[in-house]
mmCIF entry with sequence, helices, sheets and N, C-alpha, C, O atoms, coordinates in Angstrom:
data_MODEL
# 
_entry.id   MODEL 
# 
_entity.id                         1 
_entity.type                       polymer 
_entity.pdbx_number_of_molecules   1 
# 
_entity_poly.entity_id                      1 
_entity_poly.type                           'polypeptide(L)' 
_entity_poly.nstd_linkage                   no 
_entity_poly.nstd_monomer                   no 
_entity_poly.pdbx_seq_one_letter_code       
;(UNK)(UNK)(UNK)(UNK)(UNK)(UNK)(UNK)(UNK)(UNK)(UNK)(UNK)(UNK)(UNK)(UNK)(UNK)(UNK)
(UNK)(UNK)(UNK)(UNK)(UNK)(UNK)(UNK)(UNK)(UNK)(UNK)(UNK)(UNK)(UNK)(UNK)(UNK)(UNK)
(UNK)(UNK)(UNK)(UNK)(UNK)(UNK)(UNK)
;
_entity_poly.pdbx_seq_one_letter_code_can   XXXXXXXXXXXXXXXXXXXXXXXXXXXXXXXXXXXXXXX 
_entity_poly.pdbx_strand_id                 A 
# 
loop_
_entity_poly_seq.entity_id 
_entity_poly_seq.num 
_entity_poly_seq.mon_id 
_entity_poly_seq.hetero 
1 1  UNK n 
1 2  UNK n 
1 3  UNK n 
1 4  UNK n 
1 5  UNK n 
1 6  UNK n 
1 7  UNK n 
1 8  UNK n 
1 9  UNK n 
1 10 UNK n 
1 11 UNK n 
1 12 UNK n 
1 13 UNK n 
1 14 UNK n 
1 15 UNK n 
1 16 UNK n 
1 17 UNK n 
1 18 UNK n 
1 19 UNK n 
1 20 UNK n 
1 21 UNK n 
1 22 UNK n 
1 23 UNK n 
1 24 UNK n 
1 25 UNK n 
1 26 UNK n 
1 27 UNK n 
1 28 UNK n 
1 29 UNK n 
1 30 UNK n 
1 31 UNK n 
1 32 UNK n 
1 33 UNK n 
1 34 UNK n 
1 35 UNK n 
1 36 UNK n 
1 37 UNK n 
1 38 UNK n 
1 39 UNK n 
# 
_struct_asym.id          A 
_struct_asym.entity_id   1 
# 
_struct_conf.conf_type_id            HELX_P 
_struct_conf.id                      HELX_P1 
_struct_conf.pdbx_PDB_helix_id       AA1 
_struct_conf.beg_label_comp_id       UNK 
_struct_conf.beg_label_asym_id       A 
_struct_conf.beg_label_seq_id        3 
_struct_conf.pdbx_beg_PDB_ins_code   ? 
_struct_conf.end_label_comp_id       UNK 
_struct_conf.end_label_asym_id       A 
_struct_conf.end_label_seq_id        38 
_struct_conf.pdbx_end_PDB_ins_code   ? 
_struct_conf.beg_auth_comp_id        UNK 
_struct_conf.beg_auth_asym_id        A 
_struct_conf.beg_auth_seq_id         3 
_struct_conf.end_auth_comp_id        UNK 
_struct_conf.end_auth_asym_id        A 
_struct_conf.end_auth_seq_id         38 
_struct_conf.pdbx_PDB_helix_class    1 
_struct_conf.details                 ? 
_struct_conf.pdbx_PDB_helix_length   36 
# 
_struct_conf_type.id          HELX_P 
_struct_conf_type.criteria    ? 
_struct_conf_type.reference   ? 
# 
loop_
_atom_site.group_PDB 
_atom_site.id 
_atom_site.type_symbol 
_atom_site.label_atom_id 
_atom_site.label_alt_id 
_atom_site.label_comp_id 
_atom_site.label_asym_id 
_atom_site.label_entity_id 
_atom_site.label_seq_id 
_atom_site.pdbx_PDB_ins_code 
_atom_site.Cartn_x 
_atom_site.Cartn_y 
_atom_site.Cartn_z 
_atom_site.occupancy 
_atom_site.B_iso_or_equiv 
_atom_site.pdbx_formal_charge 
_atom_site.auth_seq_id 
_atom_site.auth_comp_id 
_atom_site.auth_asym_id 
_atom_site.auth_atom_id 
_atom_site.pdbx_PDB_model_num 
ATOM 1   N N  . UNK A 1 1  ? 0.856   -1.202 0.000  1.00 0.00 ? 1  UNK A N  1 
ATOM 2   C CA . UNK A 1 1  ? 0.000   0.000  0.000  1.00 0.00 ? 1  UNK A CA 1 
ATOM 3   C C  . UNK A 1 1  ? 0.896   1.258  0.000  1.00 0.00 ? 1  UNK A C  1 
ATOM 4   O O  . UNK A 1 1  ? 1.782   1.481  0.826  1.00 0.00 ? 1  UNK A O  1 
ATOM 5   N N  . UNK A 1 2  ? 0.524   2.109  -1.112 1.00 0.00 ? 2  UNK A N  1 
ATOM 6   C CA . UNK A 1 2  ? 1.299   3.704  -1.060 1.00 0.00 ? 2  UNK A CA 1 
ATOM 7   C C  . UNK A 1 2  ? 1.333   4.536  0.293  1.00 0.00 ? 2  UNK A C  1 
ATOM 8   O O  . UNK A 1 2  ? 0.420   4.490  1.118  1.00 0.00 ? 2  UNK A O  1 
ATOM 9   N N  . UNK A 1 3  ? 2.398   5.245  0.423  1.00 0.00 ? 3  UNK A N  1 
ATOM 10  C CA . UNK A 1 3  ? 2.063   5.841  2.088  1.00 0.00 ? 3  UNK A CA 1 
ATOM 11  C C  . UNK A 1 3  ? 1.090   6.719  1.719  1.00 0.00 ? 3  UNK A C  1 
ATOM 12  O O  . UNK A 1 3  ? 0.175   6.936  2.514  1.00 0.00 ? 3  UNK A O  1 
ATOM 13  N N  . UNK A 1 4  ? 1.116   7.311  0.574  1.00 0.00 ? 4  UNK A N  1 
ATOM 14  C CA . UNK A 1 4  ? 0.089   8.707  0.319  1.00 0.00 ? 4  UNK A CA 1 
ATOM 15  C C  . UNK A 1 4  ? -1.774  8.151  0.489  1.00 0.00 ? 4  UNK A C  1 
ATOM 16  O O  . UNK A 1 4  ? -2.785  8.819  0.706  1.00 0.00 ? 4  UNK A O  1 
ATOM 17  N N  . UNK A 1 5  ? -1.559  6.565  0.256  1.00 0.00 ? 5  UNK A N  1 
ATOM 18  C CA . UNK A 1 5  ? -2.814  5.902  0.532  1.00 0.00 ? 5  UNK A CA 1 
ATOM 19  C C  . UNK A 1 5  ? -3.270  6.131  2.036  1.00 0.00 ? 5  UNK A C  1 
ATOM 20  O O  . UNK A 1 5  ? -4.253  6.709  2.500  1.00 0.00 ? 5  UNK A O  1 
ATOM 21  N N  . UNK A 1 6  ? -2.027  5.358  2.729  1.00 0.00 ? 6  UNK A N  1 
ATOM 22  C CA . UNK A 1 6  ? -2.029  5.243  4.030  1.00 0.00 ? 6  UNK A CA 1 
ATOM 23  C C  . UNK A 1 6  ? -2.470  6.528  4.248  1.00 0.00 ? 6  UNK A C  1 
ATOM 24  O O  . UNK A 1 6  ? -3.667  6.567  4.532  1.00 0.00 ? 6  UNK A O  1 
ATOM 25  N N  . UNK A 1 7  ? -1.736  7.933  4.199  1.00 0.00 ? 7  UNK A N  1 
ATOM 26  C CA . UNK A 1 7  ? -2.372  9.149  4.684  1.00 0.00 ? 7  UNK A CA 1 
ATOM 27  C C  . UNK A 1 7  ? -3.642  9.249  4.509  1.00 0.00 ? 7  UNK A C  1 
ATOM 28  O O  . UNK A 1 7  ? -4.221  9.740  5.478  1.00 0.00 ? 7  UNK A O  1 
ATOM 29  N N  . UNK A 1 8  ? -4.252  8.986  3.689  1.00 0.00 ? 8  UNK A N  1 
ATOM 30  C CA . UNK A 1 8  ? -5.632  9.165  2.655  1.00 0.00 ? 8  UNK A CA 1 
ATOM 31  C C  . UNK A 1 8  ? -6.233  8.785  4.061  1.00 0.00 ? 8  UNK A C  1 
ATOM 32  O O  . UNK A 1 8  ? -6.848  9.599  4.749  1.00 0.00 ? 8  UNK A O  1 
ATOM 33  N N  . UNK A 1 9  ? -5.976  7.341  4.466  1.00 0.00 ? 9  UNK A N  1 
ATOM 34  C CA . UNK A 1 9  ? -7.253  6.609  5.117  1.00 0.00 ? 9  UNK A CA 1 
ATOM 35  C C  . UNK A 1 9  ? -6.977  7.134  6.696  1.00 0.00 ? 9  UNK A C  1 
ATOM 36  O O  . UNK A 1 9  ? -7.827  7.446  7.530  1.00 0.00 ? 9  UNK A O  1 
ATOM 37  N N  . UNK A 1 10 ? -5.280  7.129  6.852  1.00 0.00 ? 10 UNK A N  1 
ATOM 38  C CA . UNK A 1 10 ? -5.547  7.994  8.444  1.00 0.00 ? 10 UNK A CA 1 
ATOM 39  C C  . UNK A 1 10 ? -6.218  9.542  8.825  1.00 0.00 ? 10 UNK A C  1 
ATOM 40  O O  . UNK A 1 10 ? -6.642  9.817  9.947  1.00 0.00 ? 10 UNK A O  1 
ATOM 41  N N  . UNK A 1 11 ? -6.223  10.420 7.740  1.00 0.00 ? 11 UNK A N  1 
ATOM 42  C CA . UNK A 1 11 ? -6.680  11.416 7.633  1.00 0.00 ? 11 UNK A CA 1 
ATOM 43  C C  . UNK A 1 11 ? -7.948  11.587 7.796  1.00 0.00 ? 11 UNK A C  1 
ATOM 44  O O  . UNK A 1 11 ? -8.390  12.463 8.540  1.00 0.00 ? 11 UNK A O  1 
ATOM 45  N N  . UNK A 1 12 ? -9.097  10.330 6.754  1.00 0.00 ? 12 UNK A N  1 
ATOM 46  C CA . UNK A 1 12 ? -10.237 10.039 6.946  1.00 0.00 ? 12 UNK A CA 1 
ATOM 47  C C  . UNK A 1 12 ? -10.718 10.155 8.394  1.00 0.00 ? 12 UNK A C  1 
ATOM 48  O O  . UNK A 1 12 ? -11.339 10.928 9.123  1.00 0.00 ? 12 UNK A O  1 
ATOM 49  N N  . UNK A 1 13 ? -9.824  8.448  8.432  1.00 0.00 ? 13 UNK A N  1 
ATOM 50  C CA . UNK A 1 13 ? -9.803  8.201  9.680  1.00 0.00 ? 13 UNK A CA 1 
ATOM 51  C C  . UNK A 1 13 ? -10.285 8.556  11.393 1.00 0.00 ? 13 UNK A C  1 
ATOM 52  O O  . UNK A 1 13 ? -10.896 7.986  12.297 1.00 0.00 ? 13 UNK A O  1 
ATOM 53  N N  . UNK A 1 14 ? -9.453  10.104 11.117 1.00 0.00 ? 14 UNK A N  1 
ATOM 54  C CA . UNK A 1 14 ? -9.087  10.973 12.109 1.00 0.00 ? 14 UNK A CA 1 
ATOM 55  C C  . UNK A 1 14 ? -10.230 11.806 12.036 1.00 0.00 ? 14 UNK A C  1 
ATOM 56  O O  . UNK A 1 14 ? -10.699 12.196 13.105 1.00 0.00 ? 14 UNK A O  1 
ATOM 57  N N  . UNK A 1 15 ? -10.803 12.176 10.903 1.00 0.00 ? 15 UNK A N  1 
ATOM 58  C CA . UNK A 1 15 ? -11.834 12.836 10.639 1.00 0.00 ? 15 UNK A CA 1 
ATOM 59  C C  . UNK A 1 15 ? -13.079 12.059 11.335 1.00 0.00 ? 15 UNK A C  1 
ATOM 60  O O  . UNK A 1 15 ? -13.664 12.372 12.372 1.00 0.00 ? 15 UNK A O  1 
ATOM 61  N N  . UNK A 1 16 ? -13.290 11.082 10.570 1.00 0.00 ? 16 UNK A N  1 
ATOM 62  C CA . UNK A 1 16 ? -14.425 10.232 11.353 1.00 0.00 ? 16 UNK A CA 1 
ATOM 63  C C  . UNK A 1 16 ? -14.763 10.027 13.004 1.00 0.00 ? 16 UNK A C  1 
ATOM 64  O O  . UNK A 1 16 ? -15.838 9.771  13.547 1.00 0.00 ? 16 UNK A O  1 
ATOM 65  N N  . UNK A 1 17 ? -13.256 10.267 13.654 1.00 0.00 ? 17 UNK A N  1 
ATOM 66  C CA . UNK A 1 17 ? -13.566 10.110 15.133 1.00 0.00 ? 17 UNK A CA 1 
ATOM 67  C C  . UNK A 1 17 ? -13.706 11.293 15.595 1.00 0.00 ? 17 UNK A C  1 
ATOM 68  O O  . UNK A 1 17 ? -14.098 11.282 16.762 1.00 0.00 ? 17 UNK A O  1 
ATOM 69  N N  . UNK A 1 18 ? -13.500 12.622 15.026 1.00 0.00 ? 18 UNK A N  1 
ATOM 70  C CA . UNK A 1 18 ? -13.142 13.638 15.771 1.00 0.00 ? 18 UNK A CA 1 
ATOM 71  C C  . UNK A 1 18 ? -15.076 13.916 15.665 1.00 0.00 ? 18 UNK A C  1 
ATOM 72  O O  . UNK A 1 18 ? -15.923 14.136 16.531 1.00 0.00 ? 18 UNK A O  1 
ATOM 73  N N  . UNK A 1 19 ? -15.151 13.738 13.922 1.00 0.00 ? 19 UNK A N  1 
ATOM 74  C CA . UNK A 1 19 ? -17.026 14.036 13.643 1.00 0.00 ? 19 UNK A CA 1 
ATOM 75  C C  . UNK A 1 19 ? -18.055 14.047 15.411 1.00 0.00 ? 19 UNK A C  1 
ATOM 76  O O  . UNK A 1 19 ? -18.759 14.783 16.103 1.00 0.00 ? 19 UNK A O  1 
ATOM 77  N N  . UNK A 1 20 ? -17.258 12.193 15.358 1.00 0.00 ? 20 UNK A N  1 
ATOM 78  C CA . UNK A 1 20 ? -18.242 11.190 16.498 1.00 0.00 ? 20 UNK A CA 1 
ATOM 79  C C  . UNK A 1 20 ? -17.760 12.251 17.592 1.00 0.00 ? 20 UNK A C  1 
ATOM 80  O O  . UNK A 1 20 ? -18.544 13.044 18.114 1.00 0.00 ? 20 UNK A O  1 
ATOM 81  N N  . UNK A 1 21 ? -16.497 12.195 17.868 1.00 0.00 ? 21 UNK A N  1 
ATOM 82  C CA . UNK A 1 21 ? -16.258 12.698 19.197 1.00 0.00 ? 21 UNK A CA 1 
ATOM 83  C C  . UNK A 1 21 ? -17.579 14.356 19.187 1.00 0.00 ? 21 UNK A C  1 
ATOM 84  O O  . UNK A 1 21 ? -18.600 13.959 19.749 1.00 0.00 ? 21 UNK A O  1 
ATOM 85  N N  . UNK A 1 22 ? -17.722 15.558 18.839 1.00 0.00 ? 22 UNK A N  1 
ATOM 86  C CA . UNK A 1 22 ? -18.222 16.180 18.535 1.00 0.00 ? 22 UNK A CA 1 
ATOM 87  C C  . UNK A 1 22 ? -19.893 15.858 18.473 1.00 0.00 ? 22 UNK A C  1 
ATOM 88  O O  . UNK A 1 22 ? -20.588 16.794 18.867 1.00 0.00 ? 22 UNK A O  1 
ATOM 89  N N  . UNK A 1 23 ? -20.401 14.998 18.154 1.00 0.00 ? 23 UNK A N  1 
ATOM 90  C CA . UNK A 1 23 ? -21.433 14.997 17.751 1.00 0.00 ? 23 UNK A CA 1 
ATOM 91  C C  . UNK A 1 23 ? -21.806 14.106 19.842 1.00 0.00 ? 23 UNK A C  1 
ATOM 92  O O  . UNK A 1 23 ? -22.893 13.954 20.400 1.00 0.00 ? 23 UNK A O  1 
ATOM 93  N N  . UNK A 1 24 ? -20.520 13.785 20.311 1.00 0.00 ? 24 UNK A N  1 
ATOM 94  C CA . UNK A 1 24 ? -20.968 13.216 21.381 1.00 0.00 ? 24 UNK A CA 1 
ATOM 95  C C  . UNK A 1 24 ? -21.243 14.261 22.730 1.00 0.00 ? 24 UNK A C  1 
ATOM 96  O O  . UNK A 1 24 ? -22.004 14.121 23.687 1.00 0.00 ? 24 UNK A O  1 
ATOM 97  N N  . UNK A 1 25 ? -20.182 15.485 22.338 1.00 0.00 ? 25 UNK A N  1 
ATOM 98  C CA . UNK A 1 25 ? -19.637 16.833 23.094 1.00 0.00 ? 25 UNK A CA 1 
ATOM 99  C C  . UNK A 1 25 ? -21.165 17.576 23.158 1.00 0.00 ? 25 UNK A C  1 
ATOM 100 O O  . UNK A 1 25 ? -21.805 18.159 24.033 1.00 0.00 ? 25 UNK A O  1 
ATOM 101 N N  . UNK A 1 26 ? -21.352 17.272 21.927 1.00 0.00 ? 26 UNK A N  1 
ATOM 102 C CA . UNK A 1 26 ? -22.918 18.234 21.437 1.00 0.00 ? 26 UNK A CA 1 
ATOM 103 C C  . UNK A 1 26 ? -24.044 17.533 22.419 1.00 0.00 ? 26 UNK A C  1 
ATOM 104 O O  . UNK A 1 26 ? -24.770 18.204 23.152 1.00 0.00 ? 26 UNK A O  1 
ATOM 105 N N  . UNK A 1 27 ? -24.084 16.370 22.352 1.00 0.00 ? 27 UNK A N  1 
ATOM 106 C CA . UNK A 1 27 ? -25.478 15.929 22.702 1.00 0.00 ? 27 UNK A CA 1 
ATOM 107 C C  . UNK A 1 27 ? -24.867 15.782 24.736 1.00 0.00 ? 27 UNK A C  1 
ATOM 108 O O  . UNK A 1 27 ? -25.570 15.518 25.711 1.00 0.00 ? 27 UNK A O  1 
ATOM 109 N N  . UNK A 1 28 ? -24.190 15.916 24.709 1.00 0.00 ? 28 UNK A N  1 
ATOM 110 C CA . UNK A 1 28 ? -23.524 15.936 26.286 1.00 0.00 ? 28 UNK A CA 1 
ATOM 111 C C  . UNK A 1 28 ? -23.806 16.970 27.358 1.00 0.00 ? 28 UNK A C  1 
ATOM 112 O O  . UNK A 1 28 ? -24.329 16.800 28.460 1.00 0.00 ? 28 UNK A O  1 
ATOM 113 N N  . UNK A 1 29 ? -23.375 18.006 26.834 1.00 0.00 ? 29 UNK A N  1 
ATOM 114 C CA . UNK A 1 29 ? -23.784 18.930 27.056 1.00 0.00 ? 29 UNK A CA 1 
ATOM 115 C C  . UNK A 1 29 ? -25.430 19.576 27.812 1.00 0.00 ? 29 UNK A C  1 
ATOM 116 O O  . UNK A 1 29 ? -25.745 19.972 28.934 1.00 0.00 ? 29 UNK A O  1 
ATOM 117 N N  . UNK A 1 30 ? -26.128 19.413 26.557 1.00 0.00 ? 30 UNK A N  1 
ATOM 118 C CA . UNK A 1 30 ? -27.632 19.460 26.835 1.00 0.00 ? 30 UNK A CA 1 
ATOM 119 C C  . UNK A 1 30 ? -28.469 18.297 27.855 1.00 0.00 ? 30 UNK A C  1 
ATOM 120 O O  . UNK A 1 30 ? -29.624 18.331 28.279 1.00 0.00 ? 30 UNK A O  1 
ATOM 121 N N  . UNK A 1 31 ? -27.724 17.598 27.989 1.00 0.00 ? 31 UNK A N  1 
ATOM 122 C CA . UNK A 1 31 ? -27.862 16.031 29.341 1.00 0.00 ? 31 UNK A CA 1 
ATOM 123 C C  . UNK A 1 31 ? -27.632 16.597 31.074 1.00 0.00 ? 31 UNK A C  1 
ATOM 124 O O  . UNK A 1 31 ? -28.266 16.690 32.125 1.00 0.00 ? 31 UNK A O  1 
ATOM 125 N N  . UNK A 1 32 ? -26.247 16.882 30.492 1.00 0.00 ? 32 UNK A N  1 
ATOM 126 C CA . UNK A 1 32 ? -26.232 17.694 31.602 1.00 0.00 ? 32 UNK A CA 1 
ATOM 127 C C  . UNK A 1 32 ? -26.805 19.078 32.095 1.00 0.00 ? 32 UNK A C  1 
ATOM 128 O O  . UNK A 1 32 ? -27.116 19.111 33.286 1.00 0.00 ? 32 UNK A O  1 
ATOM 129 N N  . UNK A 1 33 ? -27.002 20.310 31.301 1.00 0.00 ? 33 UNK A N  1 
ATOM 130 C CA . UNK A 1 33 ? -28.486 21.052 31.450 1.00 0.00 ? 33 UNK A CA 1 
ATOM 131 C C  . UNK A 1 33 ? -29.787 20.667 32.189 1.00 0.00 ? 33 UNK A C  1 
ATOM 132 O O  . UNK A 1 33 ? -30.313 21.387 33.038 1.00 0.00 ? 33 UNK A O  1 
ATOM 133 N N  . UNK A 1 34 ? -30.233 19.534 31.812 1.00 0.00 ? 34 UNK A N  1 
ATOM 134 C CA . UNK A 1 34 ? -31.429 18.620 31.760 1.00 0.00 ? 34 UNK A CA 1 
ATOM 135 C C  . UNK A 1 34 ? -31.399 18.491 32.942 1.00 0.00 ? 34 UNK A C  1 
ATOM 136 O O  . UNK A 1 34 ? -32.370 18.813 33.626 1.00 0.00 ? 34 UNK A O  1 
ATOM 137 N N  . UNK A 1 35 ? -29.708 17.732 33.742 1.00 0.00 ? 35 UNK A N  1 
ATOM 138 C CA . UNK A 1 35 ? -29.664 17.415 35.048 1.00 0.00 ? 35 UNK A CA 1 
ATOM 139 C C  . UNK A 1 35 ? -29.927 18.422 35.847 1.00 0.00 ? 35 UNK A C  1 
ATOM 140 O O  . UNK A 1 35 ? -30.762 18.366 36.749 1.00 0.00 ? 35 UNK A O  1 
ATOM 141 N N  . UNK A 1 36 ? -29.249 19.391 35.579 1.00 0.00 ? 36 UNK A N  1 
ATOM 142 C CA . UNK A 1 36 ? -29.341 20.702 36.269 1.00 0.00 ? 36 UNK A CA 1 
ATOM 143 C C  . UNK A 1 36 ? -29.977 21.139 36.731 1.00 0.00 ? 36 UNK A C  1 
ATOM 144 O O  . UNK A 1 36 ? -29.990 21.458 37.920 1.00 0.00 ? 36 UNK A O  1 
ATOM 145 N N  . UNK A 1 37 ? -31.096 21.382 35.539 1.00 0.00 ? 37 UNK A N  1 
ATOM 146 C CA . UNK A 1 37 ? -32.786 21.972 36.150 1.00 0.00 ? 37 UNK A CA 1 
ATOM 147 C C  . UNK A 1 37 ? -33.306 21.195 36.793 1.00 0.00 ? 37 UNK A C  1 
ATOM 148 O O  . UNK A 1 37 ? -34.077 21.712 37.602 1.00 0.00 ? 37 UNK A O  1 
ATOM 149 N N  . UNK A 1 38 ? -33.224 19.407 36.856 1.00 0.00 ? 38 UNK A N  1 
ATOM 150 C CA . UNK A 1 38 ? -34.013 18.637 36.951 1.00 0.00 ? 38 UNK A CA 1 
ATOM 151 C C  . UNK A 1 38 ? -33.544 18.853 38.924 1.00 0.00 ? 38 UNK A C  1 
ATOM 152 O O  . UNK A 1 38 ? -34.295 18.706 39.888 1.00 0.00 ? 38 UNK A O  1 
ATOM 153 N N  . UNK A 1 39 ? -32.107 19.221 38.905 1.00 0.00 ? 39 UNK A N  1 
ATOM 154 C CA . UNK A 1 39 ? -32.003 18.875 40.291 1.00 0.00 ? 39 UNK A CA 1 
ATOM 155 C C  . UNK A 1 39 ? -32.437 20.403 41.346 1.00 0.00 ? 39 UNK A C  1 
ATOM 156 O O  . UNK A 1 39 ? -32.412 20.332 42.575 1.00 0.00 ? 39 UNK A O  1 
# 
């Protein structure tokens, strides 16, 4: 496999977890709000 491949897919890669990580930060957030008022 080409390294420039290899970059290709770690780059993806890196992209794809950071998306998730983010999309987990987002919905986290508003959970804890929720707790907040709730307490």
């Amino acid at each position: 496999m080409p390294a420039y491949v290899r970059r290709k897919q770690a780059k993806r890669a890196k992209k794809a977890e950071s998306l998730k990580c983010e999309s987990i930060n987002k919905s986290r957030p508003k959970n804890i709000r929720k707790l907040l008022v709730n307490v």
